N, CA, C and O atoms as a Tinker XYZ file with bonds, in Angstrom:
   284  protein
     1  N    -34.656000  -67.719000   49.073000    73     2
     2  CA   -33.932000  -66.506000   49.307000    64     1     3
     3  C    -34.615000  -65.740000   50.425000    63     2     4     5
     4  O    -35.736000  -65.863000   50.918000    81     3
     5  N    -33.744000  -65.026000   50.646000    73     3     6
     6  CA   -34.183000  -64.096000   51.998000    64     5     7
     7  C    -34.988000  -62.748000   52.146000    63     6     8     9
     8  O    -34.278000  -61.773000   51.900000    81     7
     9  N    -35.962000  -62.520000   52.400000    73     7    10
    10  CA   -36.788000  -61.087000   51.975000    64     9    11
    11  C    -36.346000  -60.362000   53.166000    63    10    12    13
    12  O    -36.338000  -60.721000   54.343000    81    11
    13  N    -35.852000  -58.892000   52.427000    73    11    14
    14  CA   -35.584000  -58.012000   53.755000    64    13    15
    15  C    -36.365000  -57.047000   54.023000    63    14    16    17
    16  O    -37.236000  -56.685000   53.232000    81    15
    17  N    -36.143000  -56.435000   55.299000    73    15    18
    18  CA   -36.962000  -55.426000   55.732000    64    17    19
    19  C    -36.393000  -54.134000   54.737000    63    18    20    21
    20  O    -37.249000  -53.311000   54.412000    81    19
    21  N    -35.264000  -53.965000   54.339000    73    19    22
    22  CA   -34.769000  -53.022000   53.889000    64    21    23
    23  C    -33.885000  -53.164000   52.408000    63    22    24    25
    24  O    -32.981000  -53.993000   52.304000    81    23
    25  N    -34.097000  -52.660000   51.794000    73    23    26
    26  CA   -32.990000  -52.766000   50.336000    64    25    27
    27  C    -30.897000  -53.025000   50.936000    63    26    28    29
    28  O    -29.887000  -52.397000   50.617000    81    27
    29  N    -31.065000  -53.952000   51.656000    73    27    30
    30  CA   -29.455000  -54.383000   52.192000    64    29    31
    31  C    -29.496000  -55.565000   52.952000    63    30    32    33
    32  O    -30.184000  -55.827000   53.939000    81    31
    33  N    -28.761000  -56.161000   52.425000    73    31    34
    34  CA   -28.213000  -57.492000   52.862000    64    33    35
    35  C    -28.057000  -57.256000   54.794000    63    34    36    37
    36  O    -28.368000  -58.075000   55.659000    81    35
    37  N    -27.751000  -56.518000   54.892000    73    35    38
    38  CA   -27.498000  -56.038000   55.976000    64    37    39
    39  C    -28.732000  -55.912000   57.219000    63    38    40    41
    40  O    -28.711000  -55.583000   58.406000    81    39
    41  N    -29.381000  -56.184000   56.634000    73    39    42
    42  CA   -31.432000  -55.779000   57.173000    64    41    43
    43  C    -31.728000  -56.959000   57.397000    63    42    44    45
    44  O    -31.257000  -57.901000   56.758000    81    43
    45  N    -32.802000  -57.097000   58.623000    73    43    46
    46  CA   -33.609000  -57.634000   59.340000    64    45    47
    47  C    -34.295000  -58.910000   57.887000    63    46    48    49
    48  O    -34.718000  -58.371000   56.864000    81    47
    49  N    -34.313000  -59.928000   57.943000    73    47    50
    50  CA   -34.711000  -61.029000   57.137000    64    49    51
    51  C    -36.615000  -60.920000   58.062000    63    50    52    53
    52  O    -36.906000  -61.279000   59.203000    81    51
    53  N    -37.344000  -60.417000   57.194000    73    51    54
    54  CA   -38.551000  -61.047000   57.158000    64    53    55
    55  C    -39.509000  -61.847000   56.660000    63    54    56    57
    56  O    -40.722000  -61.669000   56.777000    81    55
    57  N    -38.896000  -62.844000   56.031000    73    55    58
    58  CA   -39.439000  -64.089000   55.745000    64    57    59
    59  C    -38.818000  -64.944000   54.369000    63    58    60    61
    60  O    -37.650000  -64.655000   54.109000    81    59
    61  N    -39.281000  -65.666000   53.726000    73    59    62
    62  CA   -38.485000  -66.376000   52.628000    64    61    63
    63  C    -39.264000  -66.960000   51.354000    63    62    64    65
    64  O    -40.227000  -67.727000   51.398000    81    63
    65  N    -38.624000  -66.417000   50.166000    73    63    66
    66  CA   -39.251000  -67.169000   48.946000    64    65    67
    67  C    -38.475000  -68.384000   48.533000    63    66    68    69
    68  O    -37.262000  -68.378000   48.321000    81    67
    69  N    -39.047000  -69.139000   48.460000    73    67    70
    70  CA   -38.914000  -70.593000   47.721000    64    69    71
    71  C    -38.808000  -70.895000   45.975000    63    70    72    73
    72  O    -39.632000  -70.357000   45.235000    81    71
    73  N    -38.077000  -71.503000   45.596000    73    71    74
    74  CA   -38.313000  -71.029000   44.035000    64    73    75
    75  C    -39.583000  -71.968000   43.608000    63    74    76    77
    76  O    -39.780000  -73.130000   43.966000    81    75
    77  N    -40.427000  -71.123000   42.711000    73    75    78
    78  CA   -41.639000  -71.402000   42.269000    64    77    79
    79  C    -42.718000  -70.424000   42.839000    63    78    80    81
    80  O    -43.823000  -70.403000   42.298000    81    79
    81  N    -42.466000  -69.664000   43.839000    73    79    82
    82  CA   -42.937000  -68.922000   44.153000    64    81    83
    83  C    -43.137000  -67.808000   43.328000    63    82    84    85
    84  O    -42.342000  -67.345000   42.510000    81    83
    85  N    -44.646000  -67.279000   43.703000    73    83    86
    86  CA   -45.109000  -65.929000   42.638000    64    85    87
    87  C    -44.723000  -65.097000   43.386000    63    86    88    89
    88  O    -44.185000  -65.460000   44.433000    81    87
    89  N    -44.918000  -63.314000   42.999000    73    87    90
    90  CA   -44.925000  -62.469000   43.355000    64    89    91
    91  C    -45.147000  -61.142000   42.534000    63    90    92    93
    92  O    -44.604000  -61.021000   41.436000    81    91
    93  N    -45.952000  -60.133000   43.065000    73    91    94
    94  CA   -45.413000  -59.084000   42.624000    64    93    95
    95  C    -44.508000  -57.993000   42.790000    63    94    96    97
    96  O    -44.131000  -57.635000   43.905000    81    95
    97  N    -44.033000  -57.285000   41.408000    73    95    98
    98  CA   -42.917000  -55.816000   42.260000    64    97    99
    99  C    -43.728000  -54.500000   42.740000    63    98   100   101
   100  O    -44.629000  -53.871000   42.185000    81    99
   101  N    -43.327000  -54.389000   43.496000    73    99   102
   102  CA   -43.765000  -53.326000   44.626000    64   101   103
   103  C    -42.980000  -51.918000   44.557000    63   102   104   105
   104  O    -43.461000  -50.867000   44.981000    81   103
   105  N    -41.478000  -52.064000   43.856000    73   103   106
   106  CA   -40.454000  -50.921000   43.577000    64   105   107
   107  C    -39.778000  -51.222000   43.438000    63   106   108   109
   108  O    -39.677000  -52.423000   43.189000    81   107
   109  N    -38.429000  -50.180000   43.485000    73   107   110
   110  CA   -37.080000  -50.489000   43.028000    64   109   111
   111  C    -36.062000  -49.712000   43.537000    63   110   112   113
   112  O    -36.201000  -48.541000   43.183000    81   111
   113  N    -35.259000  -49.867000   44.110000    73   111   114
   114  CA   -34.096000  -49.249000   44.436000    64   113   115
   115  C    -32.645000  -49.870000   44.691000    63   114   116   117
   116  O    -32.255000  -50.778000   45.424000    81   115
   117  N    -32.073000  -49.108000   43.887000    73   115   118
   118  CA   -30.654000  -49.311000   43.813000    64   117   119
   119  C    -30.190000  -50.979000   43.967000    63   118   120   121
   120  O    -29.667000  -51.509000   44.947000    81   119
   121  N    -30.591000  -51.640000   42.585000    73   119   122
   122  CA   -30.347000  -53.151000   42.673000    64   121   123
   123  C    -31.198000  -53.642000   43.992000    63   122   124   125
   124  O    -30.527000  -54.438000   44.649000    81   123
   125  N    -32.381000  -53.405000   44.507000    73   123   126
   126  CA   -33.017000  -54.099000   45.188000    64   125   127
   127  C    -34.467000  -54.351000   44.636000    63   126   128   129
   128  O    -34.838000  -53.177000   44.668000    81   127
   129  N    -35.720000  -55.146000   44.077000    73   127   130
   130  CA   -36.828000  -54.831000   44.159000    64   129   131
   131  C    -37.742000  -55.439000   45.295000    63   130   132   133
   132  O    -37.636000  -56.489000   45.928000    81   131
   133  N    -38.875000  -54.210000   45.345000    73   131   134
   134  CA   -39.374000  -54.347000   46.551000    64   133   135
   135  C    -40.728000  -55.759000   46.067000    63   134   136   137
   136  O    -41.322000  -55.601000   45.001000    81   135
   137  N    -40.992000  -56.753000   46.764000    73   135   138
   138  CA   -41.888000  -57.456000   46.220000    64   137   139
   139  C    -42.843000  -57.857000   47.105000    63   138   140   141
   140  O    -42.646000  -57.809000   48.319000    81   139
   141  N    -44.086000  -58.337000   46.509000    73   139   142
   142  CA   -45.228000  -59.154000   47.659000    64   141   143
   143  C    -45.351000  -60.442000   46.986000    63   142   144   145
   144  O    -45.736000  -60.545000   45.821000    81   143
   145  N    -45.075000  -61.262000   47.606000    73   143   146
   146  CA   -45.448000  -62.729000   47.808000    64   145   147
   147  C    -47.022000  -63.019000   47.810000    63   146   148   149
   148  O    -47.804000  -62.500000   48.607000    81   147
   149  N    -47.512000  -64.284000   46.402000    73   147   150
   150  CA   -48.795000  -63.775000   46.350000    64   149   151
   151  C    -49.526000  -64.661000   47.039000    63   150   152   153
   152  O    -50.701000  -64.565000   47.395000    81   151
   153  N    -48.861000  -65.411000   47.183000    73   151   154
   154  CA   -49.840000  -66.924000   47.921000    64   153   155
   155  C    -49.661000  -66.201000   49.390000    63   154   156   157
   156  O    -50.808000  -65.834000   49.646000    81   155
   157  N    -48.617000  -65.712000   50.747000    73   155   158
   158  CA   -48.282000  -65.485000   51.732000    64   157   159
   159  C    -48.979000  -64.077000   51.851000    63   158   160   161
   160  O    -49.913000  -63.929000   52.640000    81   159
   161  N    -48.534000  -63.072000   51.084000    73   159   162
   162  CA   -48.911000  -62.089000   51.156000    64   161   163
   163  C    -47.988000  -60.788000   51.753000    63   162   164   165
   164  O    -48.193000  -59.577000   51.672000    81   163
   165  N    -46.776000  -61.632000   52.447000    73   163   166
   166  CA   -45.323000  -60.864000   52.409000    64   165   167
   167  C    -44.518000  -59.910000   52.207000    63   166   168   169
   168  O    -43.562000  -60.248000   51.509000    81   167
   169  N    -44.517000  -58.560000   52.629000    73   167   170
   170  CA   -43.855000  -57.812000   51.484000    64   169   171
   171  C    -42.338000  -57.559000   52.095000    63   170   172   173
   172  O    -42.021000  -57.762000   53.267000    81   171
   173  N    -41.430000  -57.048000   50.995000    73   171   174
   174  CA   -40.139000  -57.004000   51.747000    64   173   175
   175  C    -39.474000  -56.919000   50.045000    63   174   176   177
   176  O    -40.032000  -56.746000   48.961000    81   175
   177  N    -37.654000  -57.188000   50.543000    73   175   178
   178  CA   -37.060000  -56.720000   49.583000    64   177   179
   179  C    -35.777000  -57.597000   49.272000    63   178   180   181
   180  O    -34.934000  -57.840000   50.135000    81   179
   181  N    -35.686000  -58.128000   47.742000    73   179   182
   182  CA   -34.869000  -58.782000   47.729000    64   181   183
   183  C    -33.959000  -58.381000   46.369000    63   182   184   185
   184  O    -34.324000  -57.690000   45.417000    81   183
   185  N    -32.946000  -58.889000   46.535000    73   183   186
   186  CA   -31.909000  -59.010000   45.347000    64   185   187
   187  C    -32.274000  -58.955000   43.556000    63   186   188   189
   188  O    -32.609000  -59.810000   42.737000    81   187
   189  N    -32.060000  -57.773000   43.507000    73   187   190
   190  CA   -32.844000  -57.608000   41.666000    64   189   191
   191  C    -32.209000  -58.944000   41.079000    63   190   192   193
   192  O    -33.004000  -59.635000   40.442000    81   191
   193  N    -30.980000  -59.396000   41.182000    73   191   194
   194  CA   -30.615000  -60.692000   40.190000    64   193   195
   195  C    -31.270000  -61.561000   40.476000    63   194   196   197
   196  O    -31.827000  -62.044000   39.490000    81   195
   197  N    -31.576000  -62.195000   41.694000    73   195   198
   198  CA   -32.471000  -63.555000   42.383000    64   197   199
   199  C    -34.140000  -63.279000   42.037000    63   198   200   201
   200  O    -35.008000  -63.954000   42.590000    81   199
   201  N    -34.412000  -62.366000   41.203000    73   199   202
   202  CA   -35.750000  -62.173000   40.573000    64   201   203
   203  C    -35.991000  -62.149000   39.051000    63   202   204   205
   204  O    -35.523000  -61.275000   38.321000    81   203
   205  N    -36.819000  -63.256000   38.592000    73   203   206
   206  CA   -36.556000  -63.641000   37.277000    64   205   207
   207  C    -38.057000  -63.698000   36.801000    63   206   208   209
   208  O    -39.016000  -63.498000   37.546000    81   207
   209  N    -38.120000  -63.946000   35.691000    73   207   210
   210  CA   -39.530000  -64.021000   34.731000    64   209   211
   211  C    -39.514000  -65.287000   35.047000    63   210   212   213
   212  O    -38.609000  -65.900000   35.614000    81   211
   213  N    -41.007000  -65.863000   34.501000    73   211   214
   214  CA   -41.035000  -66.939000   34.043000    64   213   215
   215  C    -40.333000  -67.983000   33.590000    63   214   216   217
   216  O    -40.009000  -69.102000   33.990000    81   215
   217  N    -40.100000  -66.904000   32.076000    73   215   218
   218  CA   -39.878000  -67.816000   30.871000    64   217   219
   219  C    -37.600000  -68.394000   32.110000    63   218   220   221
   220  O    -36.881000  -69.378000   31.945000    81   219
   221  N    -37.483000  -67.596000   32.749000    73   219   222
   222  CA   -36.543000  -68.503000   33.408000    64   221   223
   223  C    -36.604000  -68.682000   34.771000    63   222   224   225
   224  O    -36.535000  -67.814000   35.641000    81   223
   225  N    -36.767000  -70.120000   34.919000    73   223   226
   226  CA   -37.196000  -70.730000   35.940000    64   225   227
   227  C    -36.445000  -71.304000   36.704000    63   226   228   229
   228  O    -36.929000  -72.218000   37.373000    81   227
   229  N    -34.597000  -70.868000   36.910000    73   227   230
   230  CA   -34.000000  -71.739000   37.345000    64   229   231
   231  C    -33.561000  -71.011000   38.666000    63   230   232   233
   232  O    -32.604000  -71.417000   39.326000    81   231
   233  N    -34.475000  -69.672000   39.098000    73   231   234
   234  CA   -34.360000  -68.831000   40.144000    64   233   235
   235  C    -35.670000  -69.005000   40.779000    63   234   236   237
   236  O    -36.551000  -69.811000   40.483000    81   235
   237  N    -35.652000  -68.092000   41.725000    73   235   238
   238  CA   -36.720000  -68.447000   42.771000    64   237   239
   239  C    -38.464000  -67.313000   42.554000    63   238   240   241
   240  O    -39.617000  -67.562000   42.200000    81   239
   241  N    -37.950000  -66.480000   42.865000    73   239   242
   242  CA   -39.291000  -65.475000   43.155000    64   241   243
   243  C    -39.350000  -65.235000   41.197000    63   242   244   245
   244  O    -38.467000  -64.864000   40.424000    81   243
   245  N    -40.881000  -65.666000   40.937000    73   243   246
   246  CA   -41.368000  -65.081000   39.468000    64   245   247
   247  C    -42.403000  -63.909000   39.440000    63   246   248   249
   248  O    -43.598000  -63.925000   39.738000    81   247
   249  N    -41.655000  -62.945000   39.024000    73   247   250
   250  CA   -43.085000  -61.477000   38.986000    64   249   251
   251  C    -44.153000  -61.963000   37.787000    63   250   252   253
   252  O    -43.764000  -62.416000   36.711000    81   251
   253  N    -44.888000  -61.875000   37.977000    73   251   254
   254  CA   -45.961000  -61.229000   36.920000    64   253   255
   255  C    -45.856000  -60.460000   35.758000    63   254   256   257
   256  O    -46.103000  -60.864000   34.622000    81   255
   257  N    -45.515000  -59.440000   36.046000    73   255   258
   258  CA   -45.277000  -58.663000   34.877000    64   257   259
   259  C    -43.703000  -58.312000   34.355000    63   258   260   261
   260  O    -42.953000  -57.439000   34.790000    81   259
   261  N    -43.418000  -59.473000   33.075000    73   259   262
   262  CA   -41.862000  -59.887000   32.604000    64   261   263
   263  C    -41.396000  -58.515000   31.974000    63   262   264   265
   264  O    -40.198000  -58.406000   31.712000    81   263
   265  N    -42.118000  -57.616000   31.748000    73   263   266
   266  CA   -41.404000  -56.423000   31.281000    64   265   267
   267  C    -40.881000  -55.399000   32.495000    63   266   268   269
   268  O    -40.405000  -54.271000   32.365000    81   267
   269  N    -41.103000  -56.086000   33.599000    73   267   270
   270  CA   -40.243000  -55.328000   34.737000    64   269   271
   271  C    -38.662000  -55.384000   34.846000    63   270   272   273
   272  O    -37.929000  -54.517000   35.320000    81   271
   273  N    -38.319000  -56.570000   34.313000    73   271   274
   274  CA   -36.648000  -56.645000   34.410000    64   273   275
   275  C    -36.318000  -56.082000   32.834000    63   274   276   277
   276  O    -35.121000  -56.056000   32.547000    81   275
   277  N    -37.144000  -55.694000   31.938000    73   275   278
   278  CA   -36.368000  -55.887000   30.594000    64   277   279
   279  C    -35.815000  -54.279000   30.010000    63   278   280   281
   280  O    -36.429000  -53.636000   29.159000    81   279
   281  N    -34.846000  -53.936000   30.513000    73   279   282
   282  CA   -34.166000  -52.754000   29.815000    64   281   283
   283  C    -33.183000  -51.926000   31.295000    63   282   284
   284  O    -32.502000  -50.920000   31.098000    81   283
């Protein structure tokens, strides 16, 4: 998936997560979270749905801390 410079599809693509890739969240806005890539070091902003826990692995970027998506 595509990391943006900005919370919109519409924004400058600065670089790309691969699924299996770690990361942490960095923020949140309006269906976007902001994340850093931990192996690259990356930061930027992608699609709150295309960001998943662990425990489901059939998406790409995994945060760290699974109580970030839960509520």
């Amino acid at each position: 998936m595509n990391i943006r410079s900005k919370a919109s599809a519409r924004s400058t693509a600065v670089g790309v997560a691969y699924k299996g890739q770690t990361c942490t969240e960095r923020g949140y806005s309006h269906g976007w979270n902001k994340i850093k890539l931990k192996k690259s070091g990356k930061v930027g902003w992608v699609r709150n749905d295309l960001v998943h826990t662990a425990d489901d692995d059939a998406h790409t970027c995994i945060p760290e801390d699974e109580a970030c998506h839960n509520g």
